[in-house]
Structure formats: structure tokens, C-alpha cells
Coordinates of C-alpha atoms in Angstrom, one line a residue:
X304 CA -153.1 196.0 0.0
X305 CA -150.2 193.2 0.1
X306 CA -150.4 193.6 -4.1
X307 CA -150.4 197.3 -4.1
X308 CA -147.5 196.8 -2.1
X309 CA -145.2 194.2 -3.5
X310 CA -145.8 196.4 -7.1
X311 CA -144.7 199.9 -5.3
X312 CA -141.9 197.9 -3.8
X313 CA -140.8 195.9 -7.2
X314 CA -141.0 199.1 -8.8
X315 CA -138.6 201.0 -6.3
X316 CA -136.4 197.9 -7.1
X317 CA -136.4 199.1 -11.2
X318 CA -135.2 202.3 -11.0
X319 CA -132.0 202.1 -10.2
X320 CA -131.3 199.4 -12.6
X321 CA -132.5 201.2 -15.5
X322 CA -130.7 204.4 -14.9
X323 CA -127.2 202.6 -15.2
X324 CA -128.8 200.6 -18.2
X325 CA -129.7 203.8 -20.0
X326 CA -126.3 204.7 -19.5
X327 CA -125.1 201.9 -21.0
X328 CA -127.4 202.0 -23.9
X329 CA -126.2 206.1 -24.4
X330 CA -122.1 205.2 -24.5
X331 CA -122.5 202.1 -26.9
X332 CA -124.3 204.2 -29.1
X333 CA -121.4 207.1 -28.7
X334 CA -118.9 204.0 -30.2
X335 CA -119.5 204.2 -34.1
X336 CA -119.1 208.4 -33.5
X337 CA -115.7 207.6 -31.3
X338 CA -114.8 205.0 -33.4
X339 CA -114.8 207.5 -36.9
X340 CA -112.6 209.9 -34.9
X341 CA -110.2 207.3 -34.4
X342 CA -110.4 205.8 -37.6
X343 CA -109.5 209.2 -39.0
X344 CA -106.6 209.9 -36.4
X345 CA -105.5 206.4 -37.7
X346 CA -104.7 207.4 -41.0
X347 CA -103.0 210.6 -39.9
X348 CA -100.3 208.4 -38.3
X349 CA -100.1 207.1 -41.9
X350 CA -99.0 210.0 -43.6
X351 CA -95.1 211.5 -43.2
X352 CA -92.7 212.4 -41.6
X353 CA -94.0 208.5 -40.2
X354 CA -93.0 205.4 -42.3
X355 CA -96.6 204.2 -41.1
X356 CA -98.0 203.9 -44.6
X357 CA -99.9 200.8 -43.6
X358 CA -102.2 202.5 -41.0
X359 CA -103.9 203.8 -43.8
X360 CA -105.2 200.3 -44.3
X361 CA -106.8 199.8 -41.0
X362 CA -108.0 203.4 -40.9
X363 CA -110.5 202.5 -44.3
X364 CA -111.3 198.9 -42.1
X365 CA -112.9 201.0 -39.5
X366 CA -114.5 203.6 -41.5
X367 CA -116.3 201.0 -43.4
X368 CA -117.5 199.6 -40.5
X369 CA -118.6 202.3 -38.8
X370 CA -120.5 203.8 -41.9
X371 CA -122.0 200.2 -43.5
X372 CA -125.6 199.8 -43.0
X373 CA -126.2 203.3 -42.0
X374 CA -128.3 205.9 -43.4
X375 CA -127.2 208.6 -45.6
X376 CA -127.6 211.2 -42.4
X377 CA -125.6 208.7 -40.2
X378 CA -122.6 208.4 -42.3
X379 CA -122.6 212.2 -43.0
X380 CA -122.4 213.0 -39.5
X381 CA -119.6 210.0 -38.5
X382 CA -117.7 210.7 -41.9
X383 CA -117.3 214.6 -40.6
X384 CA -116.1 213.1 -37.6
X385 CA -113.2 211.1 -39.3
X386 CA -112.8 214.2 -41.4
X387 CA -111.8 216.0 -38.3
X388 CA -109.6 213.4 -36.5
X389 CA -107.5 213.0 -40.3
X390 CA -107.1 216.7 -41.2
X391 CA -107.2 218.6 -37.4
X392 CA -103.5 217.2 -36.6
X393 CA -102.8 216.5 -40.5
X394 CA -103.0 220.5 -41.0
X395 CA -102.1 221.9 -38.0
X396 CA -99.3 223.7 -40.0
X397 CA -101.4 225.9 -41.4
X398 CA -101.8 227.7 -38.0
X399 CA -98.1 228.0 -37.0
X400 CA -97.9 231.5 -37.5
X401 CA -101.6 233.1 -38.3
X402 CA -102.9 231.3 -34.9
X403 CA -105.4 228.5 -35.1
X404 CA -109.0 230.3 -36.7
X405 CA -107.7 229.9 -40.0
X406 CA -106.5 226.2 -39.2
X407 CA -109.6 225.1 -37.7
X408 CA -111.7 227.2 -40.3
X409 CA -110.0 225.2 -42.9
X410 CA -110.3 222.1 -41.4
X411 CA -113.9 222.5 -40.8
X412 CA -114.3 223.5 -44.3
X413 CA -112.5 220.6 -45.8
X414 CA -114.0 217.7 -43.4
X415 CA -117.2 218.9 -44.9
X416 CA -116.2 216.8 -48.2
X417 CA -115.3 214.2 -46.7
X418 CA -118.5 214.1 -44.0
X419 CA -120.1 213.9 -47.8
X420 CA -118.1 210.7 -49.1
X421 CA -119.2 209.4 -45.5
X422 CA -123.1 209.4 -46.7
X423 CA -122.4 208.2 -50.2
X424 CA -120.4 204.9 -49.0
X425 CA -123.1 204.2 -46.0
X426 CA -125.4 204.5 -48.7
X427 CA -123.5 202.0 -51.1
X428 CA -122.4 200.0 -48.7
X429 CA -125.3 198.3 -49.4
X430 CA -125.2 197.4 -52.5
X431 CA -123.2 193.8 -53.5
X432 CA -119.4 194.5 -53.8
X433 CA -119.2 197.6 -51.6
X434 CA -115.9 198.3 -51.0
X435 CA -115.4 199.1 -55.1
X436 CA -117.8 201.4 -54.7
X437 CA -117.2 203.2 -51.5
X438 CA -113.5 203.3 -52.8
X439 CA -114.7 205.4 -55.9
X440 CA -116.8 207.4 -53.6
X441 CA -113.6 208.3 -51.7
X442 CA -111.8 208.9 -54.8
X443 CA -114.7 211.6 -56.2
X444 CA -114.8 213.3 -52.9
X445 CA -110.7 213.8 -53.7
X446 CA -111.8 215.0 -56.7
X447 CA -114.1 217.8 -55.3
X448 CA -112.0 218.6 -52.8
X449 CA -108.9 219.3 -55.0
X450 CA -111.3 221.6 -57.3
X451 CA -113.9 224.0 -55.1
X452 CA -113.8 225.8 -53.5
X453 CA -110.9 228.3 -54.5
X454 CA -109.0 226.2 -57.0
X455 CA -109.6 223.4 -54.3
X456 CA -107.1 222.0 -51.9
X457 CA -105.8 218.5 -52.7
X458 CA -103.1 218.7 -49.3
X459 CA -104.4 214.9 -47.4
X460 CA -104.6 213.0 -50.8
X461 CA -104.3 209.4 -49.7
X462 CA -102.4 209.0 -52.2
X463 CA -99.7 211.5 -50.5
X464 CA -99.2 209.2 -47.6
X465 CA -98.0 205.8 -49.4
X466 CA -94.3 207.4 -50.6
X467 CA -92.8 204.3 -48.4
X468 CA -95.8 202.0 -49.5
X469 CA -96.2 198.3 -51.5
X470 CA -98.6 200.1 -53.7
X471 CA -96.2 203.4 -55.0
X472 CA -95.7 201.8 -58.3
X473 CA -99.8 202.0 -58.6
X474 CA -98.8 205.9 -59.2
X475 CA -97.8 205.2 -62.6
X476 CA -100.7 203.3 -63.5
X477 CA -103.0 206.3 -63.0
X478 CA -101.6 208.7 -60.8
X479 CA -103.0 209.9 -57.3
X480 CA -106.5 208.9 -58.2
X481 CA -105.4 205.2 -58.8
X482 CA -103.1 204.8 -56.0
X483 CA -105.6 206.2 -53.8
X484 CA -108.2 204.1 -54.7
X485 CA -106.0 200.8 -54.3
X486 CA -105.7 202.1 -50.4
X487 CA -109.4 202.5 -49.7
X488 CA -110.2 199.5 -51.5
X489 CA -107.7 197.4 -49.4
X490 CA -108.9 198.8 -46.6
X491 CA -112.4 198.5 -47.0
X492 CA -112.1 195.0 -48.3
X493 CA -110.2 194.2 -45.3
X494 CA -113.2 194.7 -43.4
X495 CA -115.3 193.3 -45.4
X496 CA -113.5 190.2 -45.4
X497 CA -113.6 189.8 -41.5
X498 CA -117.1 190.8 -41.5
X499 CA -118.0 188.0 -43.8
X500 CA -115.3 185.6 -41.8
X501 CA -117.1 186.6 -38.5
X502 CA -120.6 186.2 -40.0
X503 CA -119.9 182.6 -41.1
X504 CA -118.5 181.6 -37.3
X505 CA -122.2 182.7 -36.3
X506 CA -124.3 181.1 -39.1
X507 CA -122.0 177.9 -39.8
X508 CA -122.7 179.5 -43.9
X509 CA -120.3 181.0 -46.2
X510 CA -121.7 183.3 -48.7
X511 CA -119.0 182.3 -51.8
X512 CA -120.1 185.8 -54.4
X513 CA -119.8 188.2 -51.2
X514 CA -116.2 186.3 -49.6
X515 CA -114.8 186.0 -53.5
X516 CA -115.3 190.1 -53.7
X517 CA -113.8 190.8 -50.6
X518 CA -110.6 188.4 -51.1
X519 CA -110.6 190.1 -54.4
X520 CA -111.0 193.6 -53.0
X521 CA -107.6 192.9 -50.7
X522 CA -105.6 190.9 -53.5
X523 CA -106.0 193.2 -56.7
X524 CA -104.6 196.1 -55.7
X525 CA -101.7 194.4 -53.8
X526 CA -100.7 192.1 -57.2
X527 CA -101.1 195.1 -59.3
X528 CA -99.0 197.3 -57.4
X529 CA -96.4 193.9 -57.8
X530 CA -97.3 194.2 -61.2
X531 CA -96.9 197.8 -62.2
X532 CA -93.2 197.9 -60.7
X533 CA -91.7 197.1 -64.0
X534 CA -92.7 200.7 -64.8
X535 CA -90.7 202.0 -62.1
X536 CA -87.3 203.0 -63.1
X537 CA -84.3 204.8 -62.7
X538 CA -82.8 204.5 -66.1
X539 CA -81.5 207.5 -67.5
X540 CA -82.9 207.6 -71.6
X541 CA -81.6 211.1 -72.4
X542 CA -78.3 210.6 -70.8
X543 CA -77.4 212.4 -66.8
X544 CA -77.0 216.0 -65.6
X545 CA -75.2 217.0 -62.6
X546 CA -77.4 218.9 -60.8
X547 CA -76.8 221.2 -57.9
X548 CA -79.7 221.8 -55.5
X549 CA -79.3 225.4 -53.0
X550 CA -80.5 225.8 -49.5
X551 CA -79.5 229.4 -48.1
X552 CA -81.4 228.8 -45.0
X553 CA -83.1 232.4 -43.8
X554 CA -82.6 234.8 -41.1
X555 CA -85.1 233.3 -38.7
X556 CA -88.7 231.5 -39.4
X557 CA -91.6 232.6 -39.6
X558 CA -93.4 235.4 -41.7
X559 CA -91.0 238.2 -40.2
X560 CA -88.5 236.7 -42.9
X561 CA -89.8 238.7 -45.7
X562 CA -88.9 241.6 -44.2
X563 CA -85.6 240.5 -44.3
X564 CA -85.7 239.6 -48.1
X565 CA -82.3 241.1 -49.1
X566 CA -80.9 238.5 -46.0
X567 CA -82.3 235.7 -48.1
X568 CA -80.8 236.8 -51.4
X569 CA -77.7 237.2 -50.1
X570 CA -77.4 234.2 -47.7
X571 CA -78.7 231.8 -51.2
X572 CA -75.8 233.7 -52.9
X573 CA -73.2 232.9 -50.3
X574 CA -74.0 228.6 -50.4
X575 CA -73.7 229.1 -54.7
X576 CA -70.0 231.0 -53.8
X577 CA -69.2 228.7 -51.5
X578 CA -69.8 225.2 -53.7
X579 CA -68.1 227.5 -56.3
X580 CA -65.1 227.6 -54.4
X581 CA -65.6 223.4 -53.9
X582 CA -66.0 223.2 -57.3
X583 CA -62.6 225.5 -57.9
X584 CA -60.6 223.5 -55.1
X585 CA -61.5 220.3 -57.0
X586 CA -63.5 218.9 -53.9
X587 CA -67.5 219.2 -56.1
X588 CA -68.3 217.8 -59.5
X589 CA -69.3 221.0 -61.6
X590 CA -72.9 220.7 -62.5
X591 CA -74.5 221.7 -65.3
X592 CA -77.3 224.0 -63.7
X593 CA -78.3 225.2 -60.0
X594 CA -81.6 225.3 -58.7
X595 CA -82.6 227.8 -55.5
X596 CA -86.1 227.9 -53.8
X597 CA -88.9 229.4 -54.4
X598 CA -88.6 233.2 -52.8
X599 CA -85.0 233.0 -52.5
X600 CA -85.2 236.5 -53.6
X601 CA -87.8 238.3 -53.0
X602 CA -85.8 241.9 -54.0
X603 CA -87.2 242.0 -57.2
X604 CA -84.0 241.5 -59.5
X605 CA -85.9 243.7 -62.7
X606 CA -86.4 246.9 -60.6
X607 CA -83.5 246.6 -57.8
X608 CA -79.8 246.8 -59.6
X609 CA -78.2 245.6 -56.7
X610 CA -80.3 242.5 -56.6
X611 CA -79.8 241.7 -59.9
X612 CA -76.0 242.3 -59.7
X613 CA -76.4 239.8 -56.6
X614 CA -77.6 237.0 -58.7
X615 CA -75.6 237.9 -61.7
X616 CA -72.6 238.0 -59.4
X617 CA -73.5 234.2 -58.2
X618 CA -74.2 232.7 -61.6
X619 CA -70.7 234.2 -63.3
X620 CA -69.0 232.5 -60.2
X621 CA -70.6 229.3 -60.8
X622 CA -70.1 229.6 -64.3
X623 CA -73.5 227.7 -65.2
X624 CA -77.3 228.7 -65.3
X625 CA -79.5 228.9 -62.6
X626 CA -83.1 229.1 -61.8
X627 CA -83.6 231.7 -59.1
X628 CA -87.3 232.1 -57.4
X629 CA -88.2 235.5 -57.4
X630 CA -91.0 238.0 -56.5
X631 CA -91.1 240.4 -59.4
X632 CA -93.6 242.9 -60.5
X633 CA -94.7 243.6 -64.1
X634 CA -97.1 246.0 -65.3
X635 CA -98.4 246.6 -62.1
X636 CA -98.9 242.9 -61.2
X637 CA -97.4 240.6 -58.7
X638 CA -96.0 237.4 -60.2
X639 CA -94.0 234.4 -58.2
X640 CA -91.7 233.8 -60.5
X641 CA -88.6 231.1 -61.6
X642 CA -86.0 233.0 -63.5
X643 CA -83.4 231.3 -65.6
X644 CA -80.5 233.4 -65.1
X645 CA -77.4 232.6 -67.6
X646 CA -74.3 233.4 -66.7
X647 CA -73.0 235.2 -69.5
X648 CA -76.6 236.8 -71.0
X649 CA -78.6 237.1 -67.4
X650 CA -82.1 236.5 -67.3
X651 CA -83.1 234.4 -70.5
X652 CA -86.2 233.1 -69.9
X653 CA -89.2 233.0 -66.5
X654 CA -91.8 230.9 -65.7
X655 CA -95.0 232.6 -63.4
X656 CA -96.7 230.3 -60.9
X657 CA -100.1 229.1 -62.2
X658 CA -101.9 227.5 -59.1
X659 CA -101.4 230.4 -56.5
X660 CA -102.7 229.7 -52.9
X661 CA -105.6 231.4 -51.8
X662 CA -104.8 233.6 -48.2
X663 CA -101.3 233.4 -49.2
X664 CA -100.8 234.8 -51.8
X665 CA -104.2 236.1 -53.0
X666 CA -107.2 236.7 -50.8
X667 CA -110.6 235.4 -51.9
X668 CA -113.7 237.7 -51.5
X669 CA -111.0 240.3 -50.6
X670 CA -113.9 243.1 -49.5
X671 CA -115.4 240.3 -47.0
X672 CA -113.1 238.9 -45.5
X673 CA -111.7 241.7 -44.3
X674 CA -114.6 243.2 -42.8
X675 CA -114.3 239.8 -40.5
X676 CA -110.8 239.9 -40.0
X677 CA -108.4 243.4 -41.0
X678 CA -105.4 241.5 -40.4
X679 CA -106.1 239.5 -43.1
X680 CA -106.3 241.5 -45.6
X681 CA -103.4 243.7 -43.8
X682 CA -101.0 240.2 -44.4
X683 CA -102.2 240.0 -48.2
X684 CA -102.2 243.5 -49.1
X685 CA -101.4 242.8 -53.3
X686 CA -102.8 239.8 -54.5
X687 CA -100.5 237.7 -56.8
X688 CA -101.6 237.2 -60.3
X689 CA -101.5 233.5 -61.8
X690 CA -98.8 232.2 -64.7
X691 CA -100.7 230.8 -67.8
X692 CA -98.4 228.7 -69.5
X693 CA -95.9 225.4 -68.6
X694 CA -92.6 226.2 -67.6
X695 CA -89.6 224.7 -69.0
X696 CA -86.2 225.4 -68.7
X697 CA -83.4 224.7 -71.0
X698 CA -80.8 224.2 -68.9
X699 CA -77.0 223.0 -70.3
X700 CA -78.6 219.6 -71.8
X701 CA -81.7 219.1 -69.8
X702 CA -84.8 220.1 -69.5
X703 CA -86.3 220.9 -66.6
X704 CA -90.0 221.5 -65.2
X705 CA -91.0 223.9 -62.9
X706 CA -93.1 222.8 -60.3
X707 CA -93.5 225.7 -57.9
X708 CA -94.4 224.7 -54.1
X709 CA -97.9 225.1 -53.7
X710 CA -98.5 223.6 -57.2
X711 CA -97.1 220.3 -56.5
X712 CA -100.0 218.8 -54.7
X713 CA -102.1 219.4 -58.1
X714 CA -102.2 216.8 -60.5
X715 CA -102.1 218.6 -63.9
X716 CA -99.8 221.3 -62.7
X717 CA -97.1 218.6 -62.4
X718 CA -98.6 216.7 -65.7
X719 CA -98.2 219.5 -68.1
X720 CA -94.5 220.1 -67.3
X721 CA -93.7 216.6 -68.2
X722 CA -96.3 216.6 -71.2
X723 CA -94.4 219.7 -72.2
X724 CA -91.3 218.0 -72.9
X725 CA -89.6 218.2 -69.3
X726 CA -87.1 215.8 -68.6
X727 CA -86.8 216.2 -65.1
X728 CA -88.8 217.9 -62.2
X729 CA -87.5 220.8 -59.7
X730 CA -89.8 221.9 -57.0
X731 CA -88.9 225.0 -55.8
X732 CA -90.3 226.1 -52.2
X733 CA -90.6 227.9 -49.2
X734 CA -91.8 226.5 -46.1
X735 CA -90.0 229.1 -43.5
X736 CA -93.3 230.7 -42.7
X737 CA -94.1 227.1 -41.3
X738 CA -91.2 226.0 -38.9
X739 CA -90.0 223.1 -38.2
X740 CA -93.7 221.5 -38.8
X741 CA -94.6 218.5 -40.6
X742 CA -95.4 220.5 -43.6
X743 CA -92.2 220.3 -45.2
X744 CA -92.1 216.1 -44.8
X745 CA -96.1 216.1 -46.0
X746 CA -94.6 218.1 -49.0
X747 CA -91.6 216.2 -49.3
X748 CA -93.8 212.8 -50.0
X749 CA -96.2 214.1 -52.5
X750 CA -92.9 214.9 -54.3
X751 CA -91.4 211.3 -54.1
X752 CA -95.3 210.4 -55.5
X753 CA -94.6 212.6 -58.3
X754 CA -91.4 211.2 -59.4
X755 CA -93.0 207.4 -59.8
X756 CA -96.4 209.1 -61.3
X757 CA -94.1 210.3 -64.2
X758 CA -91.1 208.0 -63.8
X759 CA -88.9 211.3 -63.1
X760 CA -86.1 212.6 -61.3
X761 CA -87.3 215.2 -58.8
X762 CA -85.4 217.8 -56.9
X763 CA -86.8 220.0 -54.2
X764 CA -84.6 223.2 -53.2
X765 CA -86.1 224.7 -50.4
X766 CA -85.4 228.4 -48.3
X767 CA -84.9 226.5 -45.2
X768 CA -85.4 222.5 -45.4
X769 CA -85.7 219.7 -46.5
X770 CA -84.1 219.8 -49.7
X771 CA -83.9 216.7 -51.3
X772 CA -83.0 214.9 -55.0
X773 CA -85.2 211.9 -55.5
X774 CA -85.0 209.6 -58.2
X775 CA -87.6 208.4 -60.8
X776 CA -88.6 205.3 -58.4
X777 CA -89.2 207.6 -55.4
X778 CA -86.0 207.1 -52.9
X779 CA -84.6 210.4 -51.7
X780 CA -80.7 210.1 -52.2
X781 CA -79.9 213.2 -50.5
X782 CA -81.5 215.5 -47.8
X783 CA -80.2 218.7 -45.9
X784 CA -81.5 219.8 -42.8
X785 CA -84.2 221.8 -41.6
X786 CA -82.7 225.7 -41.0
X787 CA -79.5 225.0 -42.1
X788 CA -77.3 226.2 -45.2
X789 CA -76.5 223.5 -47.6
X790 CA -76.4 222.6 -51.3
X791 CA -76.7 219.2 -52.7
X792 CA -74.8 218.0 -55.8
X793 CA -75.3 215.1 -58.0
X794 CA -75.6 213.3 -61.3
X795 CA -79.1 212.3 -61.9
X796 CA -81.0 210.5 -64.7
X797 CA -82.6 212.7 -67.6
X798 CA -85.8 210.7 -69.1
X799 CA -88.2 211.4 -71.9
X800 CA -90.6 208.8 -71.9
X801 CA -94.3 208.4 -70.7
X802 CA -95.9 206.8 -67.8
X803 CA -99.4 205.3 -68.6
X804 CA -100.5 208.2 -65.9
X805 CA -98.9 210.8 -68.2
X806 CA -100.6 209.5 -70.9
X807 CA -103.8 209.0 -69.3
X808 CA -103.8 211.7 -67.9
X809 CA -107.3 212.8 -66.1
X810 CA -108.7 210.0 -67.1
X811 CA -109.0 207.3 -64.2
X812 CA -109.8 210.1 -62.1
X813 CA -112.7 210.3 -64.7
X814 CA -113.4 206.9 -64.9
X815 CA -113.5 206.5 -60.6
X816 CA -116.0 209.0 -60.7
X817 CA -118.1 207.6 -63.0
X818 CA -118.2 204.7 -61.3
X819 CA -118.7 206.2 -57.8
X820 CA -121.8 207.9 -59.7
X821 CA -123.1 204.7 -61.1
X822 CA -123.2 203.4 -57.3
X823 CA -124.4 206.2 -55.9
X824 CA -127.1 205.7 -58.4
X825 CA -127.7 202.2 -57.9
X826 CA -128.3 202.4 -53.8
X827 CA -130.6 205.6 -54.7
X828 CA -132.7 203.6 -56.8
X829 CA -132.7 200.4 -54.7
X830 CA -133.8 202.4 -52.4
X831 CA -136.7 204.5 -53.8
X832 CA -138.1 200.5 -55.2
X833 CA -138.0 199.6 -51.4
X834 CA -140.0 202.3 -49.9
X835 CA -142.4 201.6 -52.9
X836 CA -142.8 198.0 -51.6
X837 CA -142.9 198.9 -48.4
X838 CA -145.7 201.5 -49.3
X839 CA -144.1 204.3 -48.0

């Protein structure tokens, strides 16, 4: 009896110390999951209107520790997780006036690539030299996600975030892909490295291949960002144009301002009278050309006479050519258009958007969507129709490439201008529909990418801010304000020649895939020859 009783009595004792241990045991394994999120909130802080282009560096250090090791389920499940803590603030934008289904439907859509790049680098991150690897993984899952579905969505390129970083110059090795992939090899490497540095505290043994790699994956990409900035320049080759950049501001923000689209005409009209009448008093250089936004007039000027005598009106004052973003219809089509308007002969020559953006300004399985959601298709009631060729204006002396909004966060869209002979980049837009958000910063950077990608001067005339001239190495030289009326003016370099991303073209994106695929491979294989030892 004294033994049945002592056992009852040890056991009443055990209870209560395992519930608090089970506990325990649940939260640590709720870190790696936390951990992700934060990882992925991380390198949100790294991306504009923030200067915090070095977060993106820790950010990869904790996914790669979270994911290495893992299974492929594991690092699908914590890589959506980081998805969601990157793009749920990085695209909150997108809900500022539709309300937040579409933003978090987007967001759960696009953290499903990157829940997918989680399970390919926990599965290489076994293999010897990980970080290349899971660095290419990251850079195919870039790949996909700037393709499918719907044209793709490239908006959260790392690449996009490094505008004020050491490795910039990397854009004009390779473009995005190549400047992304130096991030999230740094940052993986730097985990690597204090894994390995942690690991030889504990076992008093230094494996030399595996520290040599991760040194290697911290030091290449910084020395060849160092070593690619003899590429960046600001040199003018074809001489300068003075350029005059328009910001009419609109009536208020928000998608109400279409309704007001004569407003808008009229108010981008007014700032090109007004630096006319600088020009005039002798207090403004005269440029060569002008440059308005994107939608800065939405009166079609082809079927509405008193549009057209609006703009025609604005360019005779100015006395020089201008490229006005339009809405026009032709042939029963809707087209967002760049017109270049000459003074003395009027319209001369157009140039229709290519990458259009789908729920903006076309609606994707039109018939389904809006038995979901009426509004929908209520808010997209034509679809746009797409531009099939470069545009490139001849404007005075220069020429200039067309880079409509939307388009600018596509690599080939911005390659094919310069490939077709442009000498300098204008990226017309309109962000009113999305306040005073981050969007227009987000933008703003991938534009300052741009310029070093293709060693071009950039400008950006926007409805309502932030307009901007950037030069070929990336520094903005001068900004309005967000919502006011403003115009820029200044003499900027014209160049002509190639960066080896240019020429390369898609390429390294290529070639990171391939290798990415050859990894994948690799830890697929190692592990199908394990499970045969093991006789599973």
C-alpha cells in the first residue's frame, strides 16, 4: 500500500510540470513560423520611401535560417509566411480606394510564389554552397512571379529596394535579376557565415570548403558592385537637352478624379502657360521638349475639339513639342496613349501602352469576376487594348522612350525603348487614384534602378507627385511634391551607348534560373539516393 501510494502521489507531482513544459515545447516550435513573418516585415522596412536598403540583408539572414534543414512542406508553409509579412504592408496601396479584398486577394495570391521559393531553398539548403543556390531560387521565383499569372506582377522586386544601396551599380551588370541576386546571396551568406562561426565555438573545428563559400558568398557581390561602378555614369555622349517635366496636380485624389478629366487637362495646361510665361520673363531656360503624365488628359483630344484646342493652345505657347498622356479611342478600342504634340503641325506621332494592368485597366475573366463582385466590373466597364510596338519620340534633338507607369516595373518594357534607339527615358504616370501612399516612392525607386540598368537619364512626370529627373547613376536632382502644381526644368545628359544589361538582355535572368533548376535538381536527387539507402 505505501508503494501504491508514493506512485499515485509522484504522479500527482508530474502533472503540473508537464502542462507548463508542453507549453513550452508548443511556443518554441511557433518561433521559425514567427520568425519568417518578421524576417519578411524586415525587408519591407528595406524598400522606399526608407533609405533602409540594408535591412534587406538581415531579412535573407533570417529566412535562411528559418528554412535550412527543413522539409520541402516546412519551408512552403514558413516561406508563405514571409511572403505575407513583405507584401501585406509593401502593397497596402493597392487597397486605398477599392477597400482591402482586392489587397489581401493579391497579396495572398502573390505570397503563394514566394511560399514556393520557400520549399525550393529548404530543399537546397542542403546541398554544399547553399546560399548560391537558394539565391537563384529566389531569383526564379521573381521570374514567375513577374510572368503568370496575368502578365505577372513584378511590384516587390528586390531589386526595387536597393535605389540608395552599395550594390546599384550591380543593375548594369545584369539588370534586376543580377542585383537581386547579389542581395539574397549576401544575405544568405551572412547566415551562413555565423552559423558556421557558431558551429566551430561548439566543436573547437572549422570546416575550411563550407567557411571559404560563405566568406565568398558575403564578399563577391559587395567587390563586384565596387567593381561595376565604372559603368555608372553621367556623361552626356549625344550632347544635353533641356527638359521640362509637368505636374498639373488634379482636383482631389482618388478615383472620383476621372470624372473630372477636363479639370486635369486644363490644370496640366495652366503649369505649361505658366513656365511659358517664366520662360518669356527670362526667369526659365527654354527647353527643348515638355513631358506631362500619364492621363493628363483623359478628354480624348481626336474626338473632343476643345480638348485638342486645349493642348494645341499649350504647346504654341511653349513654342516646343510635348508628349501629352492621353485616353483616346480608335476603332472602337480603348488605348492609353503618349501623343507627341508639335507645336506648329499638332499631333505627329503616339505611342499605345503595351503592358496594361489587369483590374485597372482591363478585367481578367471579365464574365467571372463579376458574378463575384458587380462593382468590379462596374469600375472596368471597357477594357483597354495593349500597344504592340516601342515608343520613341523625336523630340527637338533627343530621343526619348516611353515608359508608361505600370510598365516600368517590367524589364523588357524598359529594355526595348532603349534597344530601340532611345536616348533618354520618360515615365509618365498617375498615381492620384492612390494618395499620398508609398506607391508613388516604391515607383519612384524602380525608376532610379532603371536609369543605372541602362546608364540613362530618367524623368518621371506624374498627375499629382512625385515628379522627379534622375540621372544615368540613379540620384534624383529634382522632386516636386505630392498634390501640388509644379514643373521641373533642366539640362540633362542624352546617351547612346549600352550597358552590359542592355546587351544582355534576358539573359542572366536565364542563366539564374538555370542554375536554380540545376539545384533544385541536385537536392531532389540526393534525396531520392537517401531514401534508397535508407530502404524507404
Amino acid at each position: 500500500m505505501t508503494v501504491t501510494a508514493t506512485s499515485v502521489d509522484e504522479s500527482d507531482q508530474l502533472q503540473p510540470q508537464s502542462a507548463p513544459a508542453s507549453r513550452a515545447a508548443r511556443l518554441v516550435r511557433l518561433v521559425p513560423a514567427l520568425a519568417a513573418a518578421l524576417s519578411g516585415v524586415l525587408l519591407y522596412v528595406s524598400f522606399p520611401p526608407r533609405t533602409l536598403w540594408w535591412l534587406a540583408l538581415p531579412a535573407f539572414a533570417g529566412l535562411g535560417w528559418v528554412l535550412r534543414g527543413r522539409s520541402w512542406k516546412a519551408g512552403l508553409g514558413l516561406g508563405y509566411l514571409f511572403g505575407l509579412g513583405f507584401l501585406l504592408p509593401l502593397l497596402v496601396w493597392t487597397g486605398v480606394e477599392v477597400g482591402s479584398g482586392p489587397w489581401l486577394a493579391l497579396v495572398a495570391i502573390e505570397a503563394i510564389f514566394i511560399a514556393l521559393v520557400g520549399s525550393g531553398v529548404a530543399a537546397v539548403s542542403k546541398l554544399p554552397g547553399w546560399p548560391l543556390w537558394a539565391a537563384a531560387v529566389w531569383i526564379a521565383g521573381e521570374a514567375a512571379r513577374a510572368r503568370v499569372p496575368f502578365s505577372g506582377f513584378p511590384w516587390g522586386k528586390i531589386a526595387f529596394g536597393q535605389a540608395d544601396g552599395v550594390f546599384l551599380p550591380l543593375a548594369a551588370v545584369g539588370g534586376t535579376p543580377v542585383l537581386g541576386f547579389a542581395v539574397a546571396l549576401c544575405g544568405f551568406g551572412l547566415y551562413e557565415v555565423v552559423r558556421l562561426v557558431r558551429e566551430g565555438r561548439r566543436t573547437r573545428a572549422v570546416r575550411r570548403p563550407a567557411a571559404a563559400v560563405a566568406l565568398l558568398s558575403v564578399a563577391v557581390p559587395v567587390v563586384g558592385a565596387v567593381a561595376a561602378r565604372p559603368l555608372v555614369s553621367d556623361k552626356a555622349e549625344n550632347g544635353y537637352a533641356t527638359v521640362a517635366v509637368i505636374q498639373g496636380n488634379v482636383p482631389r485624389s482618388g478615383l472620383e478624379f476621372n470624372a473630372q478629366r477636363r479639370a486635369v487637362l486644363d490644370y496640366h495646361a495652366r503649369e505649361t502657360l505658366r513656365l511659358a510665361a517664366e520662360v518669356k520673363a527670362g526667369k526659365t531656360p527654354r527647353p527643348d521638349f515638355v513631358l506631362w503624365p500619364e492621363n493628363s488628359s483623359d478628354v480624348d483630344p481626336f474626338a473632343n475639339a476643345d480638348a485638342y484646342a486645349v493642348i494645341d493652345g499649350a504647346a504654341k505657347a511653349i513654342g516646343v513639342p510635348i508628349s501629352v498622356g492621353g485616353v483616346v479611342e480608335r476603332h472602337g478600342k480603348l488605348y492609353n496613349e503618349q501623343i507627341l504634340w508639335d507645336p506648329k503641325k499638332g499631333p505627329v506621332d503616339t505611342y499605345d501602352k503595351r503592358q496594361i494592368q489587369p483590374f485597372g485597366e482591363y478585367l481578367p475573366l471579365r464574365s467571372l469576376i463579376g458574378a463575384i463582385n458587380g462593382n468590379w466590373t462596374s469600375m472596368v466597364r471597357q477594357d483597354f487594348s495593349r500597344g504592340t510596338k516601342p515608343g520613341v519620340f523625336t523630340m527637338d534633338h533627343a530621343k526619348v522612350g516611353l515608359v508608361t507607369c505600370y510598365e516600368a516595373a517590367f524589364d523588357w518594357a524598359v529594355r526595348s525603348e532603349v534597344t530601340d534607339g532611345a536616348q533618354m527615358i520618360s515615365v509618365p504616370s498617375n498615381n492620384a487614384t492612390f494618395d499620398r501612399s508609398e506607391m508613388t516612392y516604391q515607383q519612384l525607386a524602380m525608376s532610379r534602378v532603371r536609369a543605372v540598368e541602362h546608364s540613362r537619364t530618367v524623368t518621371v512626370p506624374v498627375t499629382s507627385g512625385v515628379s522627379a529627373i534622375i540621372m544615368p547613376d540613379g540620384r534624383i536632382t529634382q522632386k516636386t511634391g505630392m498634390f501640388v502644381a509644379g514643373h521641373l526644368v533642366q539640362k540633362v545628359p542624352l546617351r547612346s551607348s549600352e550597358t552590359p544589361a542592355t546587351r544582355l538582355g534576358v539573359l542572366p535572368e536565364i542563366a539564374l534560373v538555370l542554375v536554380a533548376a540545376g539545384g533544385l535538381g541536385w537536392a531532389i536527387g540526393a534525396g531520392v539516393r537517401g531514401r534508397r539507402a535508407q530502404g524507404v
